[in-house]
GROMACS .gro file of C-alpha atoms in nm:
model
  262
    1MET     CA    1  -8.186   7.748  -2.885
    2PHE     CA    2  -7.886   7.529  -2.725
    3ASP     CA    3  -7.571   7.657  -2.649
    4GLU     CA    4  -7.343   7.578  -2.966
    5ARG     CA    5  -6.996   7.613  -2.703
    6ALA     CA    6  -7.170   7.280  -2.556
    7CYS     CA    7  -7.063   7.150  -2.934
    8ALA     CA    8  -6.778   7.231  -2.881
    9SER     CA    9  -6.589   6.910  -2.760
   10SER     CA   10  -6.567   6.563  -2.991
   11GLY     CA   11  -6.871   6.453  -2.844
   12PRO     CA   12  -6.971   6.122  -2.660
   13GLY     CA   13  -6.732   5.959  -2.872
   14ALA     CA   14  -6.460   6.120  -2.756
   15ALA     CA   15  -6.500   6.109  -2.450
   16ALA     CA   16  -6.561   5.759  -2.436
   17SER     CA   17  -6.243   5.654  -2.567
   18GLY     CA   18  -6.070   5.868  -2.352
   19ALA     CA   19  -6.208   5.669  -2.101
   20ALA     CA   20  -6.157   5.358  -2.205
   21PRO     CA   21  -5.764   5.282  -2.146
   22TRP     CA   22  -5.856   5.431  -1.772
   23PHE     CA   23  -6.083   5.186  -1.732
   24PHE     CA   24  -5.841   4.903  -1.797
   25ILE     CA   25  -5.501   5.095  -1.556
   26SER     CA   26  -5.749   5.052  -1.292
   27GLN     CA   27  -5.904   4.733  -1.394
   28GLY     CA   28  -5.535   4.610  -1.401
   29LEU     CA   29  -5.390   4.807  -1.078
   30PHE     CA   30  -5.701   4.563  -0.962
   31TRP     CA   31  -5.525   4.269  -1.057
   32THR     CA   32  -5.251   4.394  -0.960
   33SER     CA   33  -5.341   4.443  -0.536
   34HIS     CA   34  -5.463   4.071  -0.575
   35TYR     CA   35  -5.125   3.959  -0.647
   36ALA     CA   36  -4.948   4.162  -0.456
   37SER     CA   37  -5.209   4.161  -0.129
   38GLU     CA   38  -5.164   3.783  -0.148
   39ASN     CA   39  -4.843   3.766  -0.123
   40LEU     CA   40  -4.834   4.075   0.131
   41SER     CA   41  -5.062   4.075   0.422
   42ARG     CA   42  -5.158   3.801   0.644
   43THR     CA   43  -5.477   3.919   0.672
   44TYR     CA   44  -5.616   3.973   0.385
   45ASN     CA   45  -5.570   3.553   0.236
   46LYS     CA   46  -5.784   3.533   0.565
   47LEU     CA   47  -6.041   3.668   0.410
   48ASP     CA   48  -6.359   3.541   0.201
   49PRO     CA   49  -6.268   3.572  -0.180
   50ALA     CA   50  -6.549   3.850  -0.259
   51ILE     CA   51  -6.434   4.094   0.090
   52GLN     CA   52  -6.028   4.023  -0.072
   53SER     CA   53  -6.185   4.204  -0.357
   54TYR     CA   54  -6.355   4.431  -0.191
   55TRP     CA   55  -6.006   4.511  -0.004
   56CYS     CA   56  -5.832   4.603  -0.351
   57ALA     CA   57  -6.049   4.726  -0.489
   58SER     CA   58  -6.021   4.910  -0.161
   59ALA     CA   59  -5.671   4.975  -0.247
   60ILE     CA   60  -5.722   5.162  -0.589
   61SER     CA   61  -5.999   5.307  -0.453
   62SER     CA   62  -5.735   5.526  -0.197
   63LEU     CA   63  -5.483   5.537  -0.496
   64HIS     CA   64  -5.778   5.718  -0.719
   65GLY     CA   65  -5.898   5.958  -0.481
   66ALA     CA   66  -5.513   6.090  -0.390
   67VAL     CA   67  -5.445   6.105  -0.785
   68ILE     CA   68  -5.757   6.233  -0.899
   69SER     CA   69  -5.863   6.455  -0.638
   70TYR     CA   70  -5.536   6.667  -0.644
   71TRP     CA   71  -5.585   6.663  -1.100
   72GLY     CA   72  -5.887   6.803  -1.034
   73PHE     CA   73  -5.709   7.100  -0.838
   74ALA     CA   74  -5.494   7.175  -1.028
   75ALA     CA   75  -5.656   7.172  -1.391
   76ALA     CA   76  -5.930   7.406  -1.268
   77SER     CA   77  -5.647   7.621  -1.017
   78THR     CA   78  -5.383   7.715  -1.357
   79ALA     CA   79  -5.716   7.735  -1.585
   80GLY     CA   80  -5.807   7.997  -1.299
   81LEU     CA   81  -6.273   7.774  -1.413
   82TRP     CA   82  -6.291   7.896  -0.973
   83THR     CA   83  -6.333   8.239  -1.037
   84THR     CA   84  -6.549   8.227  -1.349
   85ASP     CA   85  -6.901   8.227  -1.455
   86ASP     CA   86  -6.892   8.061  -1.753
   87PHE     CA   87  -7.079   7.772  -1.730
   88PHE     CA   88  -6.864   7.616  -2.133
   89LYS     CA   89  -6.584   7.666  -2.016
   90THR     CA   90  -6.327   7.409  -2.042
   91THR     CA   91  -5.936   7.306  -2.129
   92SER     CA   92  -5.765   6.979  -2.167
   93GLN     CA   93  -5.679   6.911  -1.868
   94THR     CA   94  -6.006   6.896  -1.635
   95THR     CA   95  -6.177   6.735  -1.991
   96GLY     CA   96  -5.909   6.505  -1.848
   97CYS     CA   97  -6.007   6.483  -1.555
   98CYS     CA   98  -6.360   6.398  -1.662
   99ASN     CA   99  -6.219   6.120  -1.830
  100VAL     CA  100  -6.025   5.950  -1.613
  101LEU     CA  101  -6.290   5.935  -1.305
  102VAL     CA  102  -6.530   5.738  -1.570
  103GLY     CA  103  -6.287   5.535  -1.689
  104TYR     CA  104  -6.276   5.396  -1.286
  105LEU     CA  105  -6.565   5.449  -1.214
  106CYS     CA  106  -6.699   5.201  -1.495
  107SER     CA  107  -6.423   4.970  -1.355
  108ASP     CA  108  -6.511   4.957  -1.019
  109LEU     CA  109  -6.881   5.015  -1.131
  110ALA     CA  110  -6.822   4.628  -1.313
  111LEU     CA  111  -6.723   4.516  -1.005
  112SER     CA  112  -6.990   4.615  -0.707
  113LEU     CA  113  -7.224   4.440  -1.030
  114TYR     CA  114  -7.048   4.127  -1.007
  115TYR     CA  115  -7.038   4.083  -0.619
  116GLY     CA  116  -7.371   4.258  -0.572
  117GLY     CA  117  -7.460   4.248  -0.214
  118ARG     CA  118  -7.107   4.070  -0.125
  119TRP     CA  119  -6.970   4.390  -0.099
  120PRO     CA  120  -7.083   4.620   0.152
  121GLY     CA  121  -7.287   4.912   0.137
  122ASN     CA  122  -7.326   4.831  -0.215
  123THR     CA  123  -7.642   4.901  -0.291
  124ALA     CA  124  -7.588   5.319  -0.263
  125ASN     CA  125  -7.236   5.289  -0.418
  126ILE     CA  126  -7.403   5.155  -0.744
  127ILE     CA  127  -7.653   5.482  -0.729
  128HIS     CA  128  -7.389   5.687  -0.710
  129HIS     CA  129  -7.169   5.484  -0.996
  130ILE     CA  130  -7.391   5.541  -1.251
  131THR     CA  131  -7.493   5.886  -1.153
  132ALA     CA  132  -7.098   6.017  -1.159
  133ILE     CA  133  -7.105   5.854  -1.449
  134LEU     CA  134  -7.354   6.016  -1.631
  135ALA     CA  135  -7.244   6.349  -1.522
  136PHE     CA  136  -6.934   6.328  -1.602
  137ILE     CA  137  -6.889   6.093  -1.917
  138GLN     CA  138  -7.207   6.421  -2.064
  139MET     CA  139  -6.897   6.706  -1.950
  140SER     CA  140  -6.610   6.550  -2.119
  141ALA     CA  141  -6.832   6.508  -2.365
  142TRP     CA  142  -6.999   6.836  -2.455
  143GLY     CA  143  -6.765   7.030  -2.277
  144PHE     CA  144  -7.052   7.204  -1.961
  145GLY     CA  145  -6.974   7.238  -1.574
  146HIS     CA  146  -6.617   7.193  -1.556
  147SER     CA  147  -6.526   7.470  -1.332
  148LEU     CA  148  -6.831   7.300  -1.067
  149GLY     CA  149  -6.723   6.880  -1.200
  150MET     CA  150  -6.344   6.943  -1.063
  151MET     CA  151  -6.452   7.070  -0.734
  152ILE     CA  152  -6.696   6.732  -0.718
  153ILE     CA  153  -6.388   6.526  -0.843
  154VAL     CA  154  -6.185   6.760  -0.512
  155LEU     CA  155  -6.451   6.521  -0.341
  156GLU     CA  156  -6.232   6.299  -0.380
  157THR     CA  157  -6.018   6.391  -0.141
  158THR     CA  158  -6.167   6.258   0.192
  159THR     CA  159  -6.137   5.920   0.006
  160PRO     CA  160  -5.882   5.717   0.123
  161PHE     CA  161  -5.948   5.779   0.498
  162VAL     CA  162  -6.328   5.616   0.451
  163ASN     CA  163  -6.138   5.393   0.269
  164GLN     CA  164  -5.854   5.356   0.640
  165ARG     CA  165  -6.120   5.349   0.871
  166TRP     CA  166  -6.262   4.954   0.705
  167PHE     CA  167  -5.854   4.843   0.652
  168PHE     CA  168  -5.854   4.967   1.006
  169GLU     CA  169  -6.124   4.686   1.090
  170LYS     CA  170  -6.029   4.398   0.928
  171THR     CA  171  -5.660   4.427   1.005
  172GLY     CA  172  -5.774   4.458   1.427
  173MET     CA  173  -5.569   4.812   1.415
  174LYS     CA  174  -5.873   4.984   1.482
  175VAL     CA  175  -5.823   4.726   1.892
  176THR     CA  176  -5.395   4.707   1.836
  177HIS     CA  177  -5.376   5.152   1.709
  178PRO     CA  178  -5.720   5.330   1.871
  179ALA     CA  179  -5.535   5.665   1.879
  180LEU     CA  180  -5.455   5.632   1.478
  181TYR     CA  181  -5.865   5.479   1.441
  182VAL     CA  182  -6.019   5.771   1.620
  183ALA     CA  183  -5.764   6.027   1.440
  184ASN     CA  184  -5.872   5.930   1.046
  185GLY     CA  185  -6.177   5.905   1.182
  186LEU     CA  186  -6.205   6.252   1.291
  187ALA     CA  187  -5.987   6.306   1.029
  188MET     CA  188  -6.257   6.124   0.774
  189VAL     CA  189  -6.563   6.349   1.006
  190ILE     CA  190  -6.386   6.686   0.919
  191LEU     CA  191  -6.300   6.610   0.554
  192TRP     CA  192  -6.611   6.491   0.447
  193PHE     CA  193  -6.841   6.789   0.619
  194LEU     CA  194  -6.615   7.085   0.428
  195LEU     CA  195  -6.605   6.867   0.190
  196ARG     CA  196  -6.910   6.645   0.038
  197ILE     CA  197  -7.211   6.867   0.316
  198LEU     CA  198  -7.042   7.279   0.235
  199LEU     CA  199  -6.916   7.223  -0.096
  200VAL     CA  200  -7.115   7.088  -0.269
  201GLY     CA  201  -7.384   7.339  -0.125
  202TRP     CA  202  -7.188   7.597  -0.230
  203VAL     CA  203  -7.220   7.462  -0.583
  204GLY     CA  204  -7.560   7.396  -0.585
  205ILE     CA  205  -7.566   7.788  -0.479
  206ARG     CA  206  -7.283   7.793  -0.839
  207LEU     CA  207  -7.592   7.601  -1.033
  208ILE     CA  208  -7.863   7.860  -0.883
  209ALA     CA  209  -7.576   8.132  -1.008
  210VAL     CA  210  -7.530   7.975  -1.402
  211ARG     CA  211  -7.871   7.850  -1.454
  212GLU     CA  212  -7.942   8.071  -1.736
  213GLN     CA  213  -7.662   7.914  -1.856
  214VAL     CA  214  -7.765   7.550  -1.791
  215ALA     CA  215  -8.084   7.623  -1.929
  216SER     CA  216  -7.931   7.715  -2.275
  217MET     CA  217  -7.866   7.310  -2.352
  218ALA     CA  218  -8.087   7.079  -2.426
  219TRP     CA  219  -8.326   6.966  -2.192
  220PRO     CA  220  -8.143   6.596  -2.130
  221GLN     CA  221  -7.810   6.804  -2.072
  222VAL     CA  222  -8.024   6.969  -1.772
  223LEU     CA  223  -8.182   6.658  -1.683
  224THR     CA  224  -7.901   6.515  -1.635
  225VAL     CA  225  -7.803   6.835  -1.429
  226VAL     CA  226  -8.023   6.851  -1.215
  227CYS     CA  227  -8.129   6.553  -1.119
  228THR     CA  228  -7.731   6.406  -1.088
  229TYR     CA  229  -7.688   6.703  -0.810
  230ALA     CA  230  -7.990   6.606  -0.648
  231VAL     CA  231  -7.863   6.230  -0.611
  232GLY     CA  232  -7.610   6.357  -0.553
  233TYR     CA  233  -7.578   6.560  -0.271
  234GLY     CA  234  -7.852   6.328  -0.140
  235LEU     CA  235  -7.578   6.103  -0.080
  236GLN     CA  236  -7.343   6.285   0.075
  237PHE     CA  237  -7.610   6.342   0.341
  238PHE     CA  238  -7.705   5.972   0.353
  239TRP     CA  239  -7.347   5.858   0.350
  240PHE     CA  240  -7.234   6.163   0.656
  241TYR     CA  241  -7.527   6.056   0.878
  242LYS     CA  242  -7.336   5.680   0.911
  243ILE     CA  243  -7.022   5.782   0.935
  244LEU     CA  244  -7.081   6.063   1.212
  245ARG     CA  245  -7.299   5.745   1.364
  246GLY     CA  246  -6.984   5.582   1.435
  247ALA     CA  247  -6.740   5.850   1.467
  248ILE     CA  248  -7.008   5.888   1.788
  249LYS     CA  249  -6.954   5.547   1.917
  250ALA     CA  250  -6.652   5.527   1.840
  251LEU     CA  251  -6.574   5.824   2.050
  252SER     CA  252  -6.761   5.682   2.282
  253LYS     CA  253  -6.679   5.365   2.349
  254VAL     CA  254  -6.297   5.605   2.392
  255SER     CA  255  -6.450   5.767   2.693
  256GLY     CA  256  -6.574   5.450   2.818
  257LYS     CA  257  -6.193   5.340   2.855
  258LYS     CA  258  -6.098   5.577   3.003
  259LEU     CA  259  -6.386   5.655   3.288
  260HIS     CA  260  -6.306   5.339   3.352
  261SER     CA  261  -5.957   5.364   3.366
  262GLY     CA  262  -6.012   5.644   3.518
   0.00000   0.00000   0.00000
């Protein structure tokens, strides 16, 4: 039978209305970033228009990642969500985090679909956004999985480091400040492994532990939980492979230069 606690929230209408303001806030920040970058960055003004938009989307992505990861950690810690086995425990703060994430992802997805292949790595990004939106809007609407959802939100801690790597390359700081570039890359690799590989793996173990509660939901929601986790975790390994390969290549170049200069 469908667990009544999974229906204890306000439903999809409330989830959509909760996410909508954050969609428009994200769009507003995106266009504000365009204006600011146009007046403050020489590098930005030399870029193709599509890459200028990618520049702004990356800046907003970093801001969102830093803020939402802190909010998710604080909301879960305050509610004691990471010390409970109740798959249906929620608070207004954790629901709010779900809504913020969905609103932002919908905004970024709209941009990603518009620019398509003109943005680097866009196919995987679109798949990620669609699966995350499907998962988190249901978490908000039906009130399930917030303890694990907040862990997933904490993964956004890595986002500023990923974006900064791209900014270093575009602004030439990869060459002019190689130590900063390598330090950022190492931090990105370490955090990605700890959070997006090990922590997400532990989330899977927790899902198995609460499988009876998961199975008590309606089958579309069970399917959403299982499929979004499988696709999302697969993407983390795909991106980690690319990040690790880039890090090894960068370190090899640095080591080669040191040997050559020696």
